[in-house]
PDB file of C-alpha atoms and ligand atoms in Angstrom:
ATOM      1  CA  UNK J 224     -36.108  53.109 -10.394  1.00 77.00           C
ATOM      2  CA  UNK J 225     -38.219  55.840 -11.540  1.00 77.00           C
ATOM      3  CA  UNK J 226     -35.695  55.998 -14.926  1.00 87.00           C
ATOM      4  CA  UNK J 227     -35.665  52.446 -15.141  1.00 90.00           C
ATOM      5  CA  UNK J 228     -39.896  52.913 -15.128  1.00 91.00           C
ATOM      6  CA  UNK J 229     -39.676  55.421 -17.925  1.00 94.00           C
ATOM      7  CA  UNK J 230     -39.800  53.207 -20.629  1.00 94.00           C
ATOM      8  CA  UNK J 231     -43.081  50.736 -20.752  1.00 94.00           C
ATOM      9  CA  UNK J 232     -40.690  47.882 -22.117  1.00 95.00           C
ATOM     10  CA  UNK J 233     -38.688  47.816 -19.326  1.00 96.00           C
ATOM     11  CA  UNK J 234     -41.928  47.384 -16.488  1.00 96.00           C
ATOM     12  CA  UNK J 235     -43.055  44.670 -19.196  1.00 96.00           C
ATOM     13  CA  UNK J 236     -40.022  43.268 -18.760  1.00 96.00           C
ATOM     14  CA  UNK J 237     -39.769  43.229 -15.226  1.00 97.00           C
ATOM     15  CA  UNK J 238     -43.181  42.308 -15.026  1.00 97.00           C
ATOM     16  CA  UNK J 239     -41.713  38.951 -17.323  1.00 96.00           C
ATOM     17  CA  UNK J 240     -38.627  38.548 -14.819  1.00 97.00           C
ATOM     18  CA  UNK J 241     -40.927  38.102 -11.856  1.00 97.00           C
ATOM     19  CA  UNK J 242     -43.244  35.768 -12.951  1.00 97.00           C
ATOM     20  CA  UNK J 243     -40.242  33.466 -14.503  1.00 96.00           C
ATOM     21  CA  UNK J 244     -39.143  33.194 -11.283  1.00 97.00           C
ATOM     22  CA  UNK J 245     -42.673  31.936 -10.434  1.00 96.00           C
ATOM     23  CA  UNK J 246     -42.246  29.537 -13.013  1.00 94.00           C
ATOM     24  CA  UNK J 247     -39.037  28.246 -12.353  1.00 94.00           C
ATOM     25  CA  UNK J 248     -39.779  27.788  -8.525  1.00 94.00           C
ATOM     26  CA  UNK J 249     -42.624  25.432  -9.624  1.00 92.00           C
ATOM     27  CA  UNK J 250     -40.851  23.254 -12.065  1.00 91.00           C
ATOM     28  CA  UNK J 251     -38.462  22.535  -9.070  1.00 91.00           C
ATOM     29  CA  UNK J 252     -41.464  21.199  -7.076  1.00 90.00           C
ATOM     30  CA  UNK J 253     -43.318  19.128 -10.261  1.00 81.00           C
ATOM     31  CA  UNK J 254     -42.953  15.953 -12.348  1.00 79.00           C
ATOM     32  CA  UNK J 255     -41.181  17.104 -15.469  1.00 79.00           C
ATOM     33  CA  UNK J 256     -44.459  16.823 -18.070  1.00 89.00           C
ATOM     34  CA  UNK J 257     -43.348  18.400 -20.447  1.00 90.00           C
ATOM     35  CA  UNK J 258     -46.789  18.577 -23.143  1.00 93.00           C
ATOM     36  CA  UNK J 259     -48.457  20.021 -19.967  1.00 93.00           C
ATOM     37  CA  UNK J 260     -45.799  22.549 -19.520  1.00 94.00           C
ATOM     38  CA  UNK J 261     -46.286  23.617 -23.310  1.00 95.00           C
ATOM     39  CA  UNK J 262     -49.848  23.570 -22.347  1.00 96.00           C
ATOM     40  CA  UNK J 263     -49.579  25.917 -19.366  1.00 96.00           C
ATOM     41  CA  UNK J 264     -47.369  28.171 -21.446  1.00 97.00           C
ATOM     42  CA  UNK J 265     -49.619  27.803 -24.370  1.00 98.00           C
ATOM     43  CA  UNK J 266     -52.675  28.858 -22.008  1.00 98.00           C
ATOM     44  CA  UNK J 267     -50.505  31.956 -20.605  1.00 97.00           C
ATOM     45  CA  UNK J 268     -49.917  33.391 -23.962  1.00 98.00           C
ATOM     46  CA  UNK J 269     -53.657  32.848 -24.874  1.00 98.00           C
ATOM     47  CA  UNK J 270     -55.228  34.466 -22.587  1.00 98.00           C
ATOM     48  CA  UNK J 271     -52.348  37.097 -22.156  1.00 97.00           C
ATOM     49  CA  UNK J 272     -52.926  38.003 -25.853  1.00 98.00           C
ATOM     50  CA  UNK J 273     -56.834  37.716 -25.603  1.00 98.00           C
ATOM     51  CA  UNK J 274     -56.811  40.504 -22.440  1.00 98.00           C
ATOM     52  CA  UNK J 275     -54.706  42.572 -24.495  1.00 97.00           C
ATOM     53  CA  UNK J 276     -57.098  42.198 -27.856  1.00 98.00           C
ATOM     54  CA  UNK J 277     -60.645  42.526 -25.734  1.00 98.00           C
ATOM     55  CA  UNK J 278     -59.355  45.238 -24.001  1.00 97.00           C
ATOM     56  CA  UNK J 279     -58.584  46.900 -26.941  1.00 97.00           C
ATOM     57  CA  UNK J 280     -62.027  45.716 -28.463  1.00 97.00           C
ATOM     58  CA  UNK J 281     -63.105  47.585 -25.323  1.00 97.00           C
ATOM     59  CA  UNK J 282     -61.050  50.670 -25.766  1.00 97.00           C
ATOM     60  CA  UNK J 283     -61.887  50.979 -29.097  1.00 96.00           C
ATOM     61  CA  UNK J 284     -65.795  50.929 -28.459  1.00 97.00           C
ATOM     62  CA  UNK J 285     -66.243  52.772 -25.267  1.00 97.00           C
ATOM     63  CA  UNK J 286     -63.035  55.423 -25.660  1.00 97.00           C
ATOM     64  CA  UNK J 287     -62.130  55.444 -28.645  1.00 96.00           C
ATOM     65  CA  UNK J 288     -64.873  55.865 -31.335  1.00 94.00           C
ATOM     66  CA  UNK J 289     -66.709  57.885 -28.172  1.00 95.00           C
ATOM     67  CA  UNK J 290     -63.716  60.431 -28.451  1.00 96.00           C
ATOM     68  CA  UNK J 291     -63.400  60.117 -31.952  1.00 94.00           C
ATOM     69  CA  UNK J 292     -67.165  61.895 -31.904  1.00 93.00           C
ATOM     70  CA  UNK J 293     -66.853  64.514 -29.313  1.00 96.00           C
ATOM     71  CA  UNK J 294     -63.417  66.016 -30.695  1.00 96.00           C
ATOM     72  CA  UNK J 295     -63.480  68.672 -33.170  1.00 96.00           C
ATOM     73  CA  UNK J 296     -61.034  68.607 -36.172  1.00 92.00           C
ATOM     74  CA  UNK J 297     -57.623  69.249 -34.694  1.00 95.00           C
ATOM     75  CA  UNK J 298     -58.601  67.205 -32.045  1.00 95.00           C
ATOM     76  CA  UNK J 299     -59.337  64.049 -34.388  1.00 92.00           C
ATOM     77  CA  UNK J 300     -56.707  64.624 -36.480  1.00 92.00           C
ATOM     78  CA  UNK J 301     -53.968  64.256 -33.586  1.00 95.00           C
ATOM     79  CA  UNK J 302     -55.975  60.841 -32.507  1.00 95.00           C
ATOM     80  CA  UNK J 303     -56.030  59.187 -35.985  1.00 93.00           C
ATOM     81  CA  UNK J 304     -52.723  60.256 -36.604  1.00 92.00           C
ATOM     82  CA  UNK J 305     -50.939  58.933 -32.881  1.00 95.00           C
ATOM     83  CA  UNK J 306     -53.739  57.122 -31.177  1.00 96.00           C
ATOM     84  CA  UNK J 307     -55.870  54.882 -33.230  1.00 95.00           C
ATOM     85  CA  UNK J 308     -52.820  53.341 -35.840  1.00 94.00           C
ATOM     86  CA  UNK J 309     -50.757  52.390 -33.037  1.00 95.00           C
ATOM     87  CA  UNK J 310     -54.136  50.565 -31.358  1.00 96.00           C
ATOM     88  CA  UNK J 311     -54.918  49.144 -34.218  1.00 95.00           C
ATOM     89  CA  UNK J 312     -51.019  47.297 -34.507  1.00 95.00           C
ATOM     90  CA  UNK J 313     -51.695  46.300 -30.988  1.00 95.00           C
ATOM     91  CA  UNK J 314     -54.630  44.760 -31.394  1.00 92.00           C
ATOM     92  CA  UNK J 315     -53.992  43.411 -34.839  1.00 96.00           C
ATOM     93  CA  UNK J 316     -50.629  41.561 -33.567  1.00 97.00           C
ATOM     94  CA  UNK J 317     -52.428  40.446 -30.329  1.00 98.00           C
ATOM     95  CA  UNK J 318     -55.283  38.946 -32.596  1.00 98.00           C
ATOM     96  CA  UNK J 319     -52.576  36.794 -34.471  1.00 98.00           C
ATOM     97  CA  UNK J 320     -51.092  35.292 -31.020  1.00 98.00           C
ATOM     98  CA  UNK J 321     -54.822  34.778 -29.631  1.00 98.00           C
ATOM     99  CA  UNK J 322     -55.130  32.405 -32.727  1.00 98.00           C
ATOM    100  CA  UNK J 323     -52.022  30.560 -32.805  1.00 98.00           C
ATOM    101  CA  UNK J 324     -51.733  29.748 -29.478  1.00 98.00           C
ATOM    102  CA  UNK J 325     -55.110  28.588 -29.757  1.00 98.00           C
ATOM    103  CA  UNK J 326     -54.364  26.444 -32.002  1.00 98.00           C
ATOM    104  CA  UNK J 327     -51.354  24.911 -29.818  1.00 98.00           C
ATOM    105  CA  UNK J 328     -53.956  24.467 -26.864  1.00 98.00           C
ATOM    106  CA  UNK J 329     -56.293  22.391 -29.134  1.00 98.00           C
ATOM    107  CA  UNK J 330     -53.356  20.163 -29.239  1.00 98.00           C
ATOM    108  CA  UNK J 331     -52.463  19.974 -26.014  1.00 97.00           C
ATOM    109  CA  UNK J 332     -55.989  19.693 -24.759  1.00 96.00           C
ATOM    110  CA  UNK J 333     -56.990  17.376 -26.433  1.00 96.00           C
ATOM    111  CA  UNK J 334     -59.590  18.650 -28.894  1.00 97.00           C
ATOM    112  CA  UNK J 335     -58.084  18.255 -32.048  1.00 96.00           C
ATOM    113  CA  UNK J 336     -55.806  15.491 -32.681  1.00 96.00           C
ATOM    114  CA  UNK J 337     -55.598  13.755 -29.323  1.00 94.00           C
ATOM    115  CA  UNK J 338     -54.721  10.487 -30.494  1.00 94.00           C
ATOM    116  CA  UNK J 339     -51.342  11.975 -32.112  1.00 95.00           C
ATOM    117  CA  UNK J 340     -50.728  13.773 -29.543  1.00 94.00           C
ATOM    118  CA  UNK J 341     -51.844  11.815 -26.838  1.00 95.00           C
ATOM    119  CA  UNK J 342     -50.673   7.809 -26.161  1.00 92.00           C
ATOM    120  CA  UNK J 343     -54.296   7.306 -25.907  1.00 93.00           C
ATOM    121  CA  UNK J 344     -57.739   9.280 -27.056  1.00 93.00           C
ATOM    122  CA  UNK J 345     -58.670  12.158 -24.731  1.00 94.00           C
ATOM    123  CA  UNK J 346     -62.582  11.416 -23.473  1.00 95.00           C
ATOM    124  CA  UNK J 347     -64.133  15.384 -24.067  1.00 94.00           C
ATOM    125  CA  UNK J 348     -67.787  15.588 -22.950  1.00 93.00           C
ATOM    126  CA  UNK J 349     -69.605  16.410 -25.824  1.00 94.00           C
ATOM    127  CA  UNK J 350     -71.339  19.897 -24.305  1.00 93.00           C
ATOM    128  CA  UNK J 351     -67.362  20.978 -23.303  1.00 95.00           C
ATOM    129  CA  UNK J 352     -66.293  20.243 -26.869  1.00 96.00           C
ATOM    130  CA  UNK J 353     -69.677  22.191 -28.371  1.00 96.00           C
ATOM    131  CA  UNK J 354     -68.837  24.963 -26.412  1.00 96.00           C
ATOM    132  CA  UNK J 355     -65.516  25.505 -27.065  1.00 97.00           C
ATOM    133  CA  UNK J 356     -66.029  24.647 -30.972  1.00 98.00           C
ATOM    134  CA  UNK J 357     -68.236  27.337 -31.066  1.00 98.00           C
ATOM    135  CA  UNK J 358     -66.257  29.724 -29.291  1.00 98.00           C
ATOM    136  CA  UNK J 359     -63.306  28.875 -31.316  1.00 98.00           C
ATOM    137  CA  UNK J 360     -65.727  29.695 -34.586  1.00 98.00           C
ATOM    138  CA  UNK J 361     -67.124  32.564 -33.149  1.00 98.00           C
ATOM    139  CA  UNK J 362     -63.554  33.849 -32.556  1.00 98.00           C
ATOM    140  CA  UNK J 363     -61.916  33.345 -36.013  1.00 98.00           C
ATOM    141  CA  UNK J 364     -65.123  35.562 -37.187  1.00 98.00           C
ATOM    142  CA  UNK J 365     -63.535  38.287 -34.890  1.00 98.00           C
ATOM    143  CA  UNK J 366     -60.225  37.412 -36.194  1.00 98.00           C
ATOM    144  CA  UNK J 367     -61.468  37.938 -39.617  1.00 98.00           C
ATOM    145  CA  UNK J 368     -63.128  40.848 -38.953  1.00 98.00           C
ATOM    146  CA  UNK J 369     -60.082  42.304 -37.558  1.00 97.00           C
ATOM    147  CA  UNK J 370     -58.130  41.200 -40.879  1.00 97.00           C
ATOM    148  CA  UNK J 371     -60.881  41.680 -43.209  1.00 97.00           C
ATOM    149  CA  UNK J 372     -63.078  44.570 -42.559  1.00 97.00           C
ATOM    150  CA  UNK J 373     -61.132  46.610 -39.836  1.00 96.00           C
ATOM    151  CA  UNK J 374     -57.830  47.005 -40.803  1.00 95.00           C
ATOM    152  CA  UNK J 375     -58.674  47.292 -44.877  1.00 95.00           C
ATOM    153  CA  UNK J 376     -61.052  50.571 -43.770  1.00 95.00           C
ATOM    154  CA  UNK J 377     -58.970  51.910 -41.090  1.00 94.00           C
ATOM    155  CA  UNK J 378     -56.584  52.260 -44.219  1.00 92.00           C
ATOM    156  CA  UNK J 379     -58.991  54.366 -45.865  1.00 93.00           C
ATOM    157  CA  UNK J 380     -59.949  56.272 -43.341  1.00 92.00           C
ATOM    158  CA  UNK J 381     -56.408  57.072 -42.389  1.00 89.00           C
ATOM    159  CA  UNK J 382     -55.531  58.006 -46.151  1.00 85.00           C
ATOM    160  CA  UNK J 383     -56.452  61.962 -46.720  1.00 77.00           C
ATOM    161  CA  UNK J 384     -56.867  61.889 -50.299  1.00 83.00           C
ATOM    162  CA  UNK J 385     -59.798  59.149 -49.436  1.00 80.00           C
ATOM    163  CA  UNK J 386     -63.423  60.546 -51.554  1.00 88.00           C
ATOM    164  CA  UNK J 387     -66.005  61.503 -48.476  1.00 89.00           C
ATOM    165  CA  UNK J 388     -68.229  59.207 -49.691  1.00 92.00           C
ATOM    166  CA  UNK J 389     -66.113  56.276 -49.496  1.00 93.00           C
ATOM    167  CA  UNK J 390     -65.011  57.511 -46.091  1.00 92.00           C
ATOM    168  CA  UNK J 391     -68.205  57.441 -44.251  1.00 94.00           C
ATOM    169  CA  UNK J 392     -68.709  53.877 -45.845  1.00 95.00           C
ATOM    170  CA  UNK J 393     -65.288  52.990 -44.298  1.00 95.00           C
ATOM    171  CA  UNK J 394     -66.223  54.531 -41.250  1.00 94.00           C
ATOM    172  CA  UNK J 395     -69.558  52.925 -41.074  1.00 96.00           C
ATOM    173  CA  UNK J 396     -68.292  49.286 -41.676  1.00 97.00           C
ATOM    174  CA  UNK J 397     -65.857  49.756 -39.204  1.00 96.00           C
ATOM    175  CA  UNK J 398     -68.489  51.085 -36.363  1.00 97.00           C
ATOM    176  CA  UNK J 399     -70.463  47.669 -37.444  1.00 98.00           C
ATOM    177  CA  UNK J 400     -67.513  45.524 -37.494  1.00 98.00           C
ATOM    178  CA  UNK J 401     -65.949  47.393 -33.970  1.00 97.00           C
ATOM    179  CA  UNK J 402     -69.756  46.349 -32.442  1.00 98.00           C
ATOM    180  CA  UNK J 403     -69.767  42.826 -33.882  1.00 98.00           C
ATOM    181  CA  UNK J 404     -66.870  41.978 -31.895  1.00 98.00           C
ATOM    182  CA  UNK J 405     -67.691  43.635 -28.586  1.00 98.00           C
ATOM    183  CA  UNK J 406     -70.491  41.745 -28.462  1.00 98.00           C
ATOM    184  CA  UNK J 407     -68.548  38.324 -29.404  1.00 98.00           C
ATOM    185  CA  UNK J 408     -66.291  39.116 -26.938  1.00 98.00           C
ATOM    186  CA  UNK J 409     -68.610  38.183 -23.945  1.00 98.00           C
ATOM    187  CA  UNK J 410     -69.336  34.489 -25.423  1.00 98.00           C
ATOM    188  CA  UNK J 411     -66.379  33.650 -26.972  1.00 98.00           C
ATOM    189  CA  UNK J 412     -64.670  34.281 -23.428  1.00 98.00           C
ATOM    190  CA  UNK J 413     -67.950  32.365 -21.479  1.00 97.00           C
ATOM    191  CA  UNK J 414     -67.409  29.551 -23.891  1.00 97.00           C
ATOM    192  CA  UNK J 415     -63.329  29.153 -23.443  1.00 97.00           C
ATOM    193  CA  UNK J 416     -63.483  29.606 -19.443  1.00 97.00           C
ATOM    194  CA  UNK J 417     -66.725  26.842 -19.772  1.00 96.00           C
ATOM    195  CA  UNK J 418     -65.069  24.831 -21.389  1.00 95.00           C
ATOM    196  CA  UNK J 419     -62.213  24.498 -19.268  1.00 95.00           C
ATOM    197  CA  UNK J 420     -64.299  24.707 -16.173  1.00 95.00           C
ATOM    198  CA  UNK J 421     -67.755  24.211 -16.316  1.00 90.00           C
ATOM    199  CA  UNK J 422     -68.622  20.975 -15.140  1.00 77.00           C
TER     200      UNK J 422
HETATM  201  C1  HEM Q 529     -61.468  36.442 -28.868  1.00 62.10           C
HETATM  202  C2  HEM Q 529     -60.769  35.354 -28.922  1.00 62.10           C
HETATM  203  C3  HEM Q 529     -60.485  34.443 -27.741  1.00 62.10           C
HETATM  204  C4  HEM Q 529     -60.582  34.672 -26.408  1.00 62.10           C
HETATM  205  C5  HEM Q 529     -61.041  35.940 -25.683  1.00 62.10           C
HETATM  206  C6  HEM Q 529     -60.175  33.453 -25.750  1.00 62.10           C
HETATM  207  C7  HEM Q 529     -60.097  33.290 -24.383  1.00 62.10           C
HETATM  208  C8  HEM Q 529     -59.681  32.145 -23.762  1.00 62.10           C
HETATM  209  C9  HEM Q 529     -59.467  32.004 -22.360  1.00 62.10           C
HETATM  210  C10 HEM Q 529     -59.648  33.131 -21.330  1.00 62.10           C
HETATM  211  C11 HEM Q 529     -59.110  30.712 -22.138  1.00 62.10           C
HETATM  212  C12 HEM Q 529     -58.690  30.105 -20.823  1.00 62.10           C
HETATM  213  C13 HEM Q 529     -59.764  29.316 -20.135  1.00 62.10           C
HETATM  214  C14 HEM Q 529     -59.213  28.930 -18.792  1.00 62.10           C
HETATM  215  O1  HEM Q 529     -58.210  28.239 -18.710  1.00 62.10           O
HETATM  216  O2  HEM Q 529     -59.811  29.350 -17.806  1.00 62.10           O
HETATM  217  C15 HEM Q 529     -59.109  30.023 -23.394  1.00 62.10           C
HETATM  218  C16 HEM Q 529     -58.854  28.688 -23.559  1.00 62.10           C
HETATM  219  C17 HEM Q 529     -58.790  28.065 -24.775  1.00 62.10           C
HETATM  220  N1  HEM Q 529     -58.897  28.652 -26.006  1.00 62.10           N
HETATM  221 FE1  HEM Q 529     -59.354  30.574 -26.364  1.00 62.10          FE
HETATM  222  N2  HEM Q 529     -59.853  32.518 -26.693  1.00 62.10           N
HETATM  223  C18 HEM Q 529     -60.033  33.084 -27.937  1.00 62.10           C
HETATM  224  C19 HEM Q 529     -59.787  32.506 -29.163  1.00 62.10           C
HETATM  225  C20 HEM Q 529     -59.434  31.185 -29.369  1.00 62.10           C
HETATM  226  C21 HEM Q 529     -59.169  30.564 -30.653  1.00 62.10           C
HETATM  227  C22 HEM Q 529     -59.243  31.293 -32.010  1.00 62.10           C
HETATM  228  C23 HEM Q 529     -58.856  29.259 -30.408  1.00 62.10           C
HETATM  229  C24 HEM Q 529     -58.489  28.168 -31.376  1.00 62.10           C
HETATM  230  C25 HEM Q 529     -57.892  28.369 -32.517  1.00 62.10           C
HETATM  231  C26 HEM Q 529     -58.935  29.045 -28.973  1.00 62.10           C
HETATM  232  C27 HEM Q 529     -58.724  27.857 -28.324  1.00 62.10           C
HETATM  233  C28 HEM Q 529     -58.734  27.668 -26.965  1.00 62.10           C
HETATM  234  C29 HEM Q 529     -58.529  26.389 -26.316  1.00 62.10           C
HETATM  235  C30 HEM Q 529     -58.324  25.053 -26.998  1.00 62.10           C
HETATM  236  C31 HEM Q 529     -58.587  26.639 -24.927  1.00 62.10           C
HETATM  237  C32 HEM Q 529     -58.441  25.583 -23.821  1.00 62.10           C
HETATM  238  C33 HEM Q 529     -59.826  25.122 -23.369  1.00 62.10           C
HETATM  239  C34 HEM Q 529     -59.745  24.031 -22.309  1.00 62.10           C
HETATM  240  O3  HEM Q 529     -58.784  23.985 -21.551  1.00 62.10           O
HETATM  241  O4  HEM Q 529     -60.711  23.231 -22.226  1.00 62.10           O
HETATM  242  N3  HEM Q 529     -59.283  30.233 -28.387  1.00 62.10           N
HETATM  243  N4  HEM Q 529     -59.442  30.917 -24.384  1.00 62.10           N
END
């Protein structure tokens, strides 16, 4: 056990295994819908992904950029070099699946679409389908800041021939962008979990 443990992949794994099983014990016991099994595996994915990406929004803003300070030199060096580039992939990829199967659940929830999807139109209160269109715009800024500001500066900052004055612009905008998405963390989830259960 403890060398199967040794390796994160493998507890992922196992992690996967077990709740399979979970999965397959309740498709014995249901009706065989299969656009709300897509939906429920849609959902999973989405807000697997989005735990991974706010919690990295989180590490990033409370441990990360707080360490990033304290440390002297050799200290920061050995964090940009094996801490924040392999956050940044994690949260980058997570960002992309956040997005995509977002899009699949606008499908399959009827929001976009319906009556393709759908053998009839899906009835959405109009406050459910305001707040989710808003959280869906508020999250494709995050998603672009991610793409667009984060990543494009990280580079820089990461590259040691970068000029110091272009550096401490890099670092700024990344500071800004790292805050802008904390804070559109806590609506964009409010207005997703509303949406689906506020009524
Ligand atoms: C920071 C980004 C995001 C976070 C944290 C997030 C979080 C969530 C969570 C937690 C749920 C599940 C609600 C529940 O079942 O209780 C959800 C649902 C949903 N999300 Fe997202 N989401 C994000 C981005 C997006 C994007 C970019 C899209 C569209 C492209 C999207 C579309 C949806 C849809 C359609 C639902 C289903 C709502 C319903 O059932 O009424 N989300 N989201």
């Amino acid at each position: 056990m403890k060398g199967f443990l040794s390796r994160p992949g493998n507890a992922l794994w196992a992690g996967v295994m077990i709740a399979a099983l979970g999965l397959g014990y309740w498709l014995t016991q249901s009706y065989g819908d299969r656009l709300g099994l897509v939906s429920f595996l849609a959902r999973l994915v989405h807000i697997g992904a989005a735990m991974l990406w706010i919690g990295m929004v989180w590490f990033v803003n409370f441990i990360q950029l707080a360490a990033l300070r304290e440390s002297d030199d050799a200290g920061r060096k050995v964090l940009m070099q094996q801490i924040v580039p392999r956050v940044a992939l994690l949260f980058g990829i997570a960002s992309h699946v956040v997005v995509a199967s977002g899009g699949v659940l606008l499908l399959t929830t009827g929001y976009l679409l319906d009556r393709w999807v759908f053998p009839s139109s899906v009835y959405i209160p109009s406050a459910r389908g305001l707040m989710l269109w808003a959280g869906v715009i508020a999250a494709l800024v995050m998603w672009g800041l991610v793409h667009r500001v984060i990543w494009p500066n990280l580079k820089v900052i990461l590259d040691d021939r970068a000029n110091p004055s272009i550096l401490a612009q890099s670092r700024e905008r990344l500071l800004i962008a790292s805050r802008v998405n904390l804070m559109l963390a806590v609506p964009v989830t409010f207005a997703m979990v509303a949406a689906a259960h506020l009524y």
